[in-house]
GROMACS .gro file of C-alpha atoms in nm:
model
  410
    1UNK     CA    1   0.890  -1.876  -5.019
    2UNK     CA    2   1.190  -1.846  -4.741
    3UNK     CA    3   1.152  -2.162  -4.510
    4UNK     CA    4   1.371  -2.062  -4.213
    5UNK     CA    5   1.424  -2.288  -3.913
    6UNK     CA    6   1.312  -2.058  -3.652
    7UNK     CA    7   1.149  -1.734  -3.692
    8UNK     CA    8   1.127  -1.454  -3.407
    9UNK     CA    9   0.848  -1.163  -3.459
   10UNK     CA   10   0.955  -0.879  -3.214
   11UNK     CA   11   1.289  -0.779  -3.182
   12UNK     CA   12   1.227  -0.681  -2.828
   13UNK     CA   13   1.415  -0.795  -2.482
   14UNK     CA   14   1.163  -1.129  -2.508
   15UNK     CA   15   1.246  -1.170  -2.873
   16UNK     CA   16   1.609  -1.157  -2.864
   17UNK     CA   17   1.614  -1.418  -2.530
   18UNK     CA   18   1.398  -1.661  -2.761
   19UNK     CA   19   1.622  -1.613  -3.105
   20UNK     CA   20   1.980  -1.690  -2.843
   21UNK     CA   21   1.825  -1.982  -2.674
   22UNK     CA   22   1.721  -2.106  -3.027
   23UNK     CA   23   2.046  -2.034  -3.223
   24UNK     CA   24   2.262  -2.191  -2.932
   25UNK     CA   25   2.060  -2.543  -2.984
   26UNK     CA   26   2.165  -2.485  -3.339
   27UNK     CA   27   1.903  -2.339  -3.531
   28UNK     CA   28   1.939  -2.100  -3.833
   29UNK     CA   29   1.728  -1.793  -3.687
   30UNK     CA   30   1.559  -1.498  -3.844
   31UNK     CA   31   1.458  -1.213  -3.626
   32UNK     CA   32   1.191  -0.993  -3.831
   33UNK     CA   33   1.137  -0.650  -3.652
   34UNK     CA   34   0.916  -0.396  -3.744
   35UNK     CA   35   1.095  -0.073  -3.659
   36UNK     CA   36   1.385   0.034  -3.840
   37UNK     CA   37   1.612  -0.114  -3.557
   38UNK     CA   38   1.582  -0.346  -3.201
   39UNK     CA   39   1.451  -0.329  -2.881
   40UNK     CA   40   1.348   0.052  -2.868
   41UNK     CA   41   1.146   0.026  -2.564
   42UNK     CA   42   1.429  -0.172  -2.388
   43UNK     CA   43   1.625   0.150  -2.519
   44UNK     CA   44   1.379   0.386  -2.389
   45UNK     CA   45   1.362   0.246  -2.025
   46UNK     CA   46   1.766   0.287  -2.017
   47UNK     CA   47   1.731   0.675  -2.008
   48UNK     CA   48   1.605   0.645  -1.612
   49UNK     CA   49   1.901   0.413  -1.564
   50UNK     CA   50   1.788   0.046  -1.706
   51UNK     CA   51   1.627  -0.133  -1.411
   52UNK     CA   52   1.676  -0.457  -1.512
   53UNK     CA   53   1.585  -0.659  -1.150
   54UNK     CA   54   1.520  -0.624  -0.800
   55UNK     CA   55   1.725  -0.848  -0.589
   56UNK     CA   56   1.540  -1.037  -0.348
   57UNK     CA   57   1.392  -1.400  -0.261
   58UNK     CA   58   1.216  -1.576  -0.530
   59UNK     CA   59   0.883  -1.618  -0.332
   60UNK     CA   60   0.879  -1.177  -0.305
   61UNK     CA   61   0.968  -1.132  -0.678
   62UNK     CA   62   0.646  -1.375  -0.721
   63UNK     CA   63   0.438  -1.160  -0.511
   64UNK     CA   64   0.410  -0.901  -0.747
   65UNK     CA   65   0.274  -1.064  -1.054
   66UNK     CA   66  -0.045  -1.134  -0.900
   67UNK     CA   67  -0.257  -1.341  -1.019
   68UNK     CA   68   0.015  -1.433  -1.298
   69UNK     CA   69   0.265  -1.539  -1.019
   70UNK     CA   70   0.169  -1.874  -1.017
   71UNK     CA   71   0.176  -1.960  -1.427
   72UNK     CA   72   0.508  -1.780  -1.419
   73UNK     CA   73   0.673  -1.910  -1.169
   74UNK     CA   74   0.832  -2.231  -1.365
   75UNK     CA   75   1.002  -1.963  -1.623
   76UNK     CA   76   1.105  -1.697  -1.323
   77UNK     CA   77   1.230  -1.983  -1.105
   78UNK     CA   78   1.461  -2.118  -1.402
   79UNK     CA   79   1.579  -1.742  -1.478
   80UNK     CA   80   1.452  -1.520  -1.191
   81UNK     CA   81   1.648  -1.220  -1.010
   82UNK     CA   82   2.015  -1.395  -0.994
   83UNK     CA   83   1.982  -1.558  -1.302
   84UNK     CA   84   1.924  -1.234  -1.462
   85UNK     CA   85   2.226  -1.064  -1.308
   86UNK     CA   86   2.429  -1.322  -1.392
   87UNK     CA   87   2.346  -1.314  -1.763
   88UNK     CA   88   2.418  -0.918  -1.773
   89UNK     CA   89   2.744  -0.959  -1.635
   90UNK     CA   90   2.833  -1.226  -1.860
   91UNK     CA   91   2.778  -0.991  -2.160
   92UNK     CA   92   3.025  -0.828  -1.949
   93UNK     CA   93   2.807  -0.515  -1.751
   94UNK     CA   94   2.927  -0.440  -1.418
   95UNK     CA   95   2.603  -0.377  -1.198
   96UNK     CA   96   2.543  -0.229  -0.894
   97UNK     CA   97   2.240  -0.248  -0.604
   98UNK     CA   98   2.047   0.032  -0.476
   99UNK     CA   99   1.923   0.113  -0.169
  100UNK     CA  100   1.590  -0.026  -0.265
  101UNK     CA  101   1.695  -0.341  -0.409
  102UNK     CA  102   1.663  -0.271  -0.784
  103UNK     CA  103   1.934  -0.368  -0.987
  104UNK     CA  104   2.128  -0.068  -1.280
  105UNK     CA  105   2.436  -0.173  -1.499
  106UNK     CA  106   2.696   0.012  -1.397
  107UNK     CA  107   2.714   0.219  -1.707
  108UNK     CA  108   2.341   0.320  -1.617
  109UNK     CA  109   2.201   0.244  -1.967
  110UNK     CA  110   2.065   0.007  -2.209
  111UNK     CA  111   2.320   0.063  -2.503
  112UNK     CA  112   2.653  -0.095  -2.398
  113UNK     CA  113   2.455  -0.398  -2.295
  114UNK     CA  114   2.260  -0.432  -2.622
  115UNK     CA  115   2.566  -0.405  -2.845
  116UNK     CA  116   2.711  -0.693  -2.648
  117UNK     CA  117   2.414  -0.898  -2.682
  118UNK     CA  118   2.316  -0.829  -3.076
  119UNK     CA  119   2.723  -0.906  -3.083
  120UNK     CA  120   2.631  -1.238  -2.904
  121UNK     CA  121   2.341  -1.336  -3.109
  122UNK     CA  122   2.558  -1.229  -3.451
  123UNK     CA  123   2.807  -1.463  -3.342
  124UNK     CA  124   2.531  -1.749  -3.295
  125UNK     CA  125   2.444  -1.698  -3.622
  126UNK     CA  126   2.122  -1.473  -3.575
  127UNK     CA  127   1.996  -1.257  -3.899
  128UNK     CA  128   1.800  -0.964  -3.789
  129UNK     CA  129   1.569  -0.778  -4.068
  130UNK     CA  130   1.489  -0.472  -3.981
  131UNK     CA  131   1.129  -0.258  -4.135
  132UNK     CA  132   1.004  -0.665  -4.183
  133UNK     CA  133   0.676  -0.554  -4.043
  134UNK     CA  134   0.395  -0.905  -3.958
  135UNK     CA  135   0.066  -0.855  -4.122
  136UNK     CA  136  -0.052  -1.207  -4.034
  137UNK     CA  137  -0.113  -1.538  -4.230
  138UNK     CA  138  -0.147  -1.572  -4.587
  139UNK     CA  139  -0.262  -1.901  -4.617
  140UNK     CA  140  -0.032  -2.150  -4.397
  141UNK     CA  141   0.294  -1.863  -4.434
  142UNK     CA  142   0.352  -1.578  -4.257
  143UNK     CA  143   0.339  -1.269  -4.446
  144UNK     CA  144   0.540  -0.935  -4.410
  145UNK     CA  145   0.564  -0.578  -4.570
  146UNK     CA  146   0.916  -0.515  -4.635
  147UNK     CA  147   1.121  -0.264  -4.777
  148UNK     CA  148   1.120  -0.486  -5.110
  149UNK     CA  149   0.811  -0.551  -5.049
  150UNK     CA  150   0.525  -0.834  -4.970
  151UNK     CA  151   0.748  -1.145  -4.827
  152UNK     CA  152   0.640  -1.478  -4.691
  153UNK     CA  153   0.807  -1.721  -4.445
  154UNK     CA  154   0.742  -2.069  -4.384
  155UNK     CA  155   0.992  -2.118  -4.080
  156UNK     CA  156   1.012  -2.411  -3.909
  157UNK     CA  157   0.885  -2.329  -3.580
  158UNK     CA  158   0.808  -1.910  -3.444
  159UNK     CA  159   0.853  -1.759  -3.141
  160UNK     CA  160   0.609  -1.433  -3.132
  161UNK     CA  161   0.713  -1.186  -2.888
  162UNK     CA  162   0.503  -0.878  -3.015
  163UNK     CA  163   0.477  -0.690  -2.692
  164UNK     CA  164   0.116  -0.516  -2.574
  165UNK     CA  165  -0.040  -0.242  -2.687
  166UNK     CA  166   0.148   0.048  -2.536
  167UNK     CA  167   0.406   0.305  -2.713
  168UNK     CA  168   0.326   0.212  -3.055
  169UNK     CA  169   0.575   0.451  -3.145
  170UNK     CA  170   0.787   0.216  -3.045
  171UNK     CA  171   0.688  -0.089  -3.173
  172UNK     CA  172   0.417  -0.262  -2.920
  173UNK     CA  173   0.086  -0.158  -3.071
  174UNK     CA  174  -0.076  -0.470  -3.022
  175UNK     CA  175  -0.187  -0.513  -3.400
  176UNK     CA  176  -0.149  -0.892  -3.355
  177UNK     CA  177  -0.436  -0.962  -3.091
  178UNK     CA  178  -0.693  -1.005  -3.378
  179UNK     CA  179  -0.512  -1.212  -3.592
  180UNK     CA  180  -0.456  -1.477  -3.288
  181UNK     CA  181  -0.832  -1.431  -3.243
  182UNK     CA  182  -0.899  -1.553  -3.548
  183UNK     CA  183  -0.761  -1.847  -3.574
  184UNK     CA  184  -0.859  -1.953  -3.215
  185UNK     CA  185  -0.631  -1.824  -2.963
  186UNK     CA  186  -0.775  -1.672  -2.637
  187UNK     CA  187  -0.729  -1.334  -2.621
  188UNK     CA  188  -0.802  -1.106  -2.310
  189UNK     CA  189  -0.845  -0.755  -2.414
  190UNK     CA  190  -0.549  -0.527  -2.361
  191UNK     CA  191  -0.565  -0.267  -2.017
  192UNK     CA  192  -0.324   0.008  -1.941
  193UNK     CA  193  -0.075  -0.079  -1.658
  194UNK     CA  194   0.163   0.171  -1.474
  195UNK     CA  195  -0.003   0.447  -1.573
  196UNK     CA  196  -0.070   0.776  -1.493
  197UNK     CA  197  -0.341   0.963  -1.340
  198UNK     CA  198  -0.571   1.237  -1.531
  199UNK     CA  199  -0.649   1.560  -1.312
  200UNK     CA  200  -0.766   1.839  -1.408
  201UNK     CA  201  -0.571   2.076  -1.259
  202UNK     CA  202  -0.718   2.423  -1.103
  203UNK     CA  203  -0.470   2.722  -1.209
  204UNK     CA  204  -0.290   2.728  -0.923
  205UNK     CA  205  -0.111   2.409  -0.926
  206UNK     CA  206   0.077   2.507  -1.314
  207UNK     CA  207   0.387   2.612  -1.054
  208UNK     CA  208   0.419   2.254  -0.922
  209UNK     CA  209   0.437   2.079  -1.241
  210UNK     CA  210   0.728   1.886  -1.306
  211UNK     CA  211   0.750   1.818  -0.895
  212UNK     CA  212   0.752   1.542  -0.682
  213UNK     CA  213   0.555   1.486  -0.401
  214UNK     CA  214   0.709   1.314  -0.120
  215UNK     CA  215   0.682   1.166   0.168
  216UNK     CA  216   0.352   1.021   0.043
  217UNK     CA  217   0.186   0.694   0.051
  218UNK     CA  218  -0.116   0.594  -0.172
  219UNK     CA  219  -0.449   0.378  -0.091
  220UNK     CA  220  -0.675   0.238  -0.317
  221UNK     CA  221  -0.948  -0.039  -0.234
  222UNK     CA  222  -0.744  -0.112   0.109
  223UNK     CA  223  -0.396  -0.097  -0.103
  224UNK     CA  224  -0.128   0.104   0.071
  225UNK     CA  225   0.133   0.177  -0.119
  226UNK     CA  226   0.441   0.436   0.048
  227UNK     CA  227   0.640   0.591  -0.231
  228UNK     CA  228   0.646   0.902  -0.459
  229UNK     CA  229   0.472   1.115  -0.767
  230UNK     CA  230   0.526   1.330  -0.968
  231UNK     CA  231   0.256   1.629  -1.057
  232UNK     CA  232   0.264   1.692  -1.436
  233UNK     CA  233   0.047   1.896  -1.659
  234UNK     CA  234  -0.175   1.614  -1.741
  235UNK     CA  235  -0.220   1.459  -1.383
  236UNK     CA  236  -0.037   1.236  -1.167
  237UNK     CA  237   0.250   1.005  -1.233
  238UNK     CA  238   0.521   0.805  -1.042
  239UNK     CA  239   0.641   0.523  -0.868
  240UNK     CA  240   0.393   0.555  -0.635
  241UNK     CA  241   0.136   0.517  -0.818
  242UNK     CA  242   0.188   0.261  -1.062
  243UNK     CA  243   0.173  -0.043  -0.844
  244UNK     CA  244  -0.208   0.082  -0.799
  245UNK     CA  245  -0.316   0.098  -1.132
  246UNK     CA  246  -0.495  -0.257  -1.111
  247UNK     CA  247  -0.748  -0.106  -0.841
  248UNK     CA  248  -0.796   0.233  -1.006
  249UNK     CA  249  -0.867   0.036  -1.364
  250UNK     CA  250  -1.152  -0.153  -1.159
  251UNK     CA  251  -1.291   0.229  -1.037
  252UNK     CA  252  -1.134   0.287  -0.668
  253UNK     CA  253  -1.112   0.588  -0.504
  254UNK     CA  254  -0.774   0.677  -0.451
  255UNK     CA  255  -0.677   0.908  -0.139
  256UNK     CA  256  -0.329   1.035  -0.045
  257UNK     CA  257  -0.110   1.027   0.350
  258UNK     CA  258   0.055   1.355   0.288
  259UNK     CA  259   0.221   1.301   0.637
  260UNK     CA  260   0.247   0.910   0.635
  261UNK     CA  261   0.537   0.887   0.868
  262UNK     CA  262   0.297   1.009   1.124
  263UNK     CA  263  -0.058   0.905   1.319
  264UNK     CA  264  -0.365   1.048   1.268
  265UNK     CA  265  -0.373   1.193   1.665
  266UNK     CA  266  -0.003   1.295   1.663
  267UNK     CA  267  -0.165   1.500   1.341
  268UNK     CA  268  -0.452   1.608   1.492
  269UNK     CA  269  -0.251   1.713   1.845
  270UNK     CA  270  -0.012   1.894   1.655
  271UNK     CA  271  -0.282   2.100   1.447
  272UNK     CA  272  -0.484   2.173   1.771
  273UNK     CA  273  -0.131   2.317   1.893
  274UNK     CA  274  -0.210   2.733   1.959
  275UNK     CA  275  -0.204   2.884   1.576
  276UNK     CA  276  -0.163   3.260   1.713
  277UNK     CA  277  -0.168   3.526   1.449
  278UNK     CA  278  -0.032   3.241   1.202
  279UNK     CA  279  -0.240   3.195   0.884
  280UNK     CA  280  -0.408   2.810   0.834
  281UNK     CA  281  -0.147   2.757   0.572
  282UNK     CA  282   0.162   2.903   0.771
  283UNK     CA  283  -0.030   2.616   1.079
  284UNK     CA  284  -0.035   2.345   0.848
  285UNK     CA  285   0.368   2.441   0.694
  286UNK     CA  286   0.495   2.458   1.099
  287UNK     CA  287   0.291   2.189   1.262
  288UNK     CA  288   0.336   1.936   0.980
  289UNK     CA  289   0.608   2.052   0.801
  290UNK     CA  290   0.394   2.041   0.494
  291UNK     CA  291   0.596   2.156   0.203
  292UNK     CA  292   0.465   2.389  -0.075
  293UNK     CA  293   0.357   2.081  -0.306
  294UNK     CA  294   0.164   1.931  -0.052
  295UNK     CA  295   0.038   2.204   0.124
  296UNK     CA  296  -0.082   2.293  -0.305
  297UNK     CA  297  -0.199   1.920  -0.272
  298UNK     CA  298  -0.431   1.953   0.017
  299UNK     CA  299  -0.577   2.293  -0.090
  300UNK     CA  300  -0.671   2.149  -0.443
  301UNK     CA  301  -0.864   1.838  -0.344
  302UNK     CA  302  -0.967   1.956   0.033
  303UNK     CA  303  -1.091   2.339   0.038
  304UNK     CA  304  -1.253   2.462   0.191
  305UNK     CA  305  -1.042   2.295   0.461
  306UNK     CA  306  -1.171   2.199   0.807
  307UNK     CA  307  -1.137   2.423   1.091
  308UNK     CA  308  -1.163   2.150   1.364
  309UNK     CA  309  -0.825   1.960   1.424
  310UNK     CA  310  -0.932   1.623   1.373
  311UNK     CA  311  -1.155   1.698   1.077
  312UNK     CA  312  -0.848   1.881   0.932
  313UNK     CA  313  -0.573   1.573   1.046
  314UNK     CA  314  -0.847   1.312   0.865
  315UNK     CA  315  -0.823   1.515   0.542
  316UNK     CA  316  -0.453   1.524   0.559
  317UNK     CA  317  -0.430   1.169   0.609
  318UNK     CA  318  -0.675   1.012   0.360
  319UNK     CA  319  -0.683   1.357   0.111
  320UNK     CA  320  -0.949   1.196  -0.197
  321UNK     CA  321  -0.746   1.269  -0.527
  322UNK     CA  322  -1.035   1.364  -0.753
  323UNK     CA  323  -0.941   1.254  -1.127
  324UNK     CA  324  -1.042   1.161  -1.476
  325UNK     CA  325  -0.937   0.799  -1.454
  326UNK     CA  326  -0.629   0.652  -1.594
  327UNK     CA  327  -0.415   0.818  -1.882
  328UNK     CA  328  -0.475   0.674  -2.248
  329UNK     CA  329  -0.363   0.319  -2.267
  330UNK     CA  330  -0.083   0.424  -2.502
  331UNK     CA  331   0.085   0.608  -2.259
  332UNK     CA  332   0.114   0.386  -2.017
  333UNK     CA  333   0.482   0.158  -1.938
  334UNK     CA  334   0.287  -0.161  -1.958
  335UNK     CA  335  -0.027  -0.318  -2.058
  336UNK     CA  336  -0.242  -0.605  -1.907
  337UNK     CA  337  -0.431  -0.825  -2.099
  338UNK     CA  338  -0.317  -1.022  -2.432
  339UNK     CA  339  -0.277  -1.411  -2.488
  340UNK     CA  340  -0.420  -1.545  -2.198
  341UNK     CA  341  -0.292  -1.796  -2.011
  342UNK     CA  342  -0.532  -2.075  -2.123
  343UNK     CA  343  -0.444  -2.069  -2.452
  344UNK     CA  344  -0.087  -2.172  -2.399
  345UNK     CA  345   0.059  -2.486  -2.308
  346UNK     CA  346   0.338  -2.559  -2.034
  347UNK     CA  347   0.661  -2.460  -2.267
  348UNK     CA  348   0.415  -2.129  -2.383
  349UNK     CA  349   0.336  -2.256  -2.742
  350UNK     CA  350   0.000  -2.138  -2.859
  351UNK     CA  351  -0.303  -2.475  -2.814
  352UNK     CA  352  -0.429  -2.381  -3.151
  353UNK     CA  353  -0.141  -2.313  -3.362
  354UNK     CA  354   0.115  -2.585  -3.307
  355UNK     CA  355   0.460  -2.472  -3.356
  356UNK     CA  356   0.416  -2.140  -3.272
  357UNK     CA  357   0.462  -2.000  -2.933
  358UNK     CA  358   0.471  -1.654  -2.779
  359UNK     CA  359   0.663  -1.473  -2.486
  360UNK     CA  360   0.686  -1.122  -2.317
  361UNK     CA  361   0.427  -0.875  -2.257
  362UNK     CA  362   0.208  -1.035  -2.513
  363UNK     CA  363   0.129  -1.233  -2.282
  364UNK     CA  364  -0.163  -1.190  -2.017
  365UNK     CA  365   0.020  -1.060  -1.671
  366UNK     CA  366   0.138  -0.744  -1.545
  367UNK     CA  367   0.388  -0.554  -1.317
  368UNK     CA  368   0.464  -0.307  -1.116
  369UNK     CA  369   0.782  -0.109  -1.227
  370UNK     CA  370   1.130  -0.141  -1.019
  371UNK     CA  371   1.280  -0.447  -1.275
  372UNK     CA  372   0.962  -0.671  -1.258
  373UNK     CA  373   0.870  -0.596  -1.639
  374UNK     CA  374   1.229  -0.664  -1.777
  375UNK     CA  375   1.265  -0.951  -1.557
  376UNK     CA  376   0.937  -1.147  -1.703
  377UNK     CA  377   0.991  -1.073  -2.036
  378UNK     CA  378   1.365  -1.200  -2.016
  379UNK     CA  379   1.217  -1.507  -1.864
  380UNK     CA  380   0.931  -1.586  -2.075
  381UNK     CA  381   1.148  -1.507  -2.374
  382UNK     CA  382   1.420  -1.744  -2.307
  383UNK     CA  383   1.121  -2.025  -2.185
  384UNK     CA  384   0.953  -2.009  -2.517
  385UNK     CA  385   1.298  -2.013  -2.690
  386UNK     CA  386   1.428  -2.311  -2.527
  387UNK     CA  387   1.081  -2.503  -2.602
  388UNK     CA  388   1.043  -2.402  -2.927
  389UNK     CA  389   1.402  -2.583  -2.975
  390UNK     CA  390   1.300  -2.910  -2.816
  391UNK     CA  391   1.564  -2.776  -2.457
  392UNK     CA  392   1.495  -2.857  -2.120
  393UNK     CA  393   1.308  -2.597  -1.977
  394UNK     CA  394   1.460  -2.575  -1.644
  395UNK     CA  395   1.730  -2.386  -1.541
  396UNK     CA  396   2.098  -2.417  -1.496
  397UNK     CA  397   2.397  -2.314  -1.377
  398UNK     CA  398   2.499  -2.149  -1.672
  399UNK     CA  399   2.203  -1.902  -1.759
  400UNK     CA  400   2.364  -1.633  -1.949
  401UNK     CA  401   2.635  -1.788  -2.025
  402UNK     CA  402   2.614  -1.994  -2.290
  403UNK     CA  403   2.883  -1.988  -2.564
  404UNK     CA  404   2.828  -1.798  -2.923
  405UNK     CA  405   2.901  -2.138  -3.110
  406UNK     CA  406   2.614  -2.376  -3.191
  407UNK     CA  407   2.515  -2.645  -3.003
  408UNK     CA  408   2.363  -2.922  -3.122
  409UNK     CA  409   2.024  -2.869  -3.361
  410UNK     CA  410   1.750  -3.012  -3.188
   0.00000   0.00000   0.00000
């Protein structure tokens, strides 16, 4: 039976934070991963650029974990927003700030900054096994199918960072969740998170797939949220949307502001306006400026549509979205749920198995999308690493920048 010092599960953005922060306090770390190589989801997020923060004040990065924000806050306060930044550009990627805050390498993908950092964590020492897939405990070890077959560890101490159960194909299929039941670990049942919309779509909105709707601002349960979607085959999707996926998983009614840049009575003035020999469509397209999406938009969820102005300016402003509910949980960019925050104590090792601790979206918070996700898991990751090797747990000016040679064991 191998006995390494530290053991990561998950070779994941979490994963590879713990298995640094542990190999630069000195420990000999194994990283067991089950796909055939690391951090395919991390990977997969880098084809729409690689979002890896927003830029803005601690307290607003907060804001949008919820009801996580406060049990994260210690980890995104020692390696929050700058933090993060800084540690990119010290595996030297150049980044750049949008408009909106969110945060891109320069290159505008995840590759060139993974190399550096699996070049990092080879200097520290780090052995990565690939196809080393976790099928729990076998007695006190932990037990793996391999390519040579059954193996068991004994390590030291583990860091867990197994993601949720989204994109299995991927890696994150939450297998784990009842193997920490078991053996007394609090687990909240998994939930998707940024996900899409199901709508059955009448015939006549097959043209618009693939298209974004915009300007457009979302409501659900007294949530307003002004950004874009996208109308695909299999409902809605976007930006958008995702931040409201907490309120639609409870059952709200969602409703759409395909003008939101204007008031209901400028609306309703404008569509009173003389039509003439002009078609309610052509009305809508010149008073509103209603493109063909939305105009396709309001005809699917509102026909027949109100003759009376305000009637018709009320639709247009609060149009009900009629839908199926949330896309399969699988397809979603996050989950919610996992090890919940109960079972964990203050450096994120588990309460019921000592020496073991977990990090990233295993755990029990959520996201929005626009570097939130990234940001978390970079933070939890590196938490869980640096208690897991006896470090202080709170930041420093040199996040990101530690040297490849060994420090110190602890």
């Amino acid at each position: 039976m191998e006995q390494p010092e530290a053991l990561v599960i998950g070779g994941g953005p979490a994963g590879l934070m713990a298995a640094g922060e542990l190999a630069g306090a000195g420990a000999r770390v194994v990283v067991a991963e089950a796909k055939p190589s690391v951090a395919r989801k991390f990977l997969m997020a880098g084809k729409s650029g690689l979002n890896l923060t927003k830029a803005e004040p601690l307290a607003r990065c907060l804001a949008a974990y919820g009801e996580a924000a406060e049990p994260l806050r210690p980890m995104l306060t020692a390696f929050g927003p700058e933090e993060v930044q800084r540690w990119a550009e010290g595996l030297g990627q150049p980044l750049f700030t949008g408009s909106s805050g969110r945060v891109f390498p320069v290159a505008m993908k995840a590759s060139p900054l993974l190399r550096a950092w699996l070049a990092r964590l080879e200097g520290q020492g780090v052995r990565l096994r690939t196809r080393w897939r976790w099928q729990g405990w076998a007695g006190a070890a932990l037990r793996f199918a391999t390519p040579e077959g059954p193996r068991d560890l004994a390590p030291g101490v583990t860091v867990l960072a197994l993601g949720g159960a989204s994109w299995a194909r991927l890696g994150s299929d939450g297998a784990w969740a009842p193997w920490l039941a078991a053996r007394g670990v609090p687990v909240t049942p998994f939930a998707p998170s940024n996900a899409a919309l199901s709508v059955d779509w009448s015939a006549h909105m097959a043209p618009h797939f693939g298209r974004p709707v915009k300007p457009l601002a979302l409501t659900a349960a007294g949530r307003r949220v002004r950004g874009e979607a996208v109308i695909s085959a299999r409902g809605l999707e976007g930006g958008g949307l995702y931040p409201l996926t907490p309120e639609l998983r409870a059952g709200a009614a969602l409703t759409l502001d395909l003008v939101p840049d204007l008031a209901a009575e400028t609306v309703a003035a404008r569509l009173a306006g003389p039509r003439g020999k002009r078609s309610l469509s052509n009305h809508l397209r010149r008073a509103l400026r209603l493109d063909p999406v939305r105009l396709a938009l309001l005809n699917e969820f509102a026909r027949p549509l109100p003759r009376e102005a305000e009637a018709l300016a009320a639709r247009v402003k609060a149009l009900p979205v009629r839908h199926a509910g949330l896309r399969p949980m699988d397809e979603a960019i996050s989950t919610a749920g996992g090890v919940a925050w109960a079972g964990l104590d203050a450096g994120l090792g588990l309460r019921a198995l000592p020496g073991v601790f977990a990090a990233g979206e295993m755990l029990d918070w959520e996201a929005p999308t626009g570097g939130y996700l990234l940001t978390a898991c970079l933070a939890t990751g590196r938490w869980a690493g640096r208690a897991a090797a006896g470090r202080p747990l709170a930041g420093d000016a040199a996040a990101g920048q530690e040297s490849a040679e060994p420090k110190e064991r602890p």
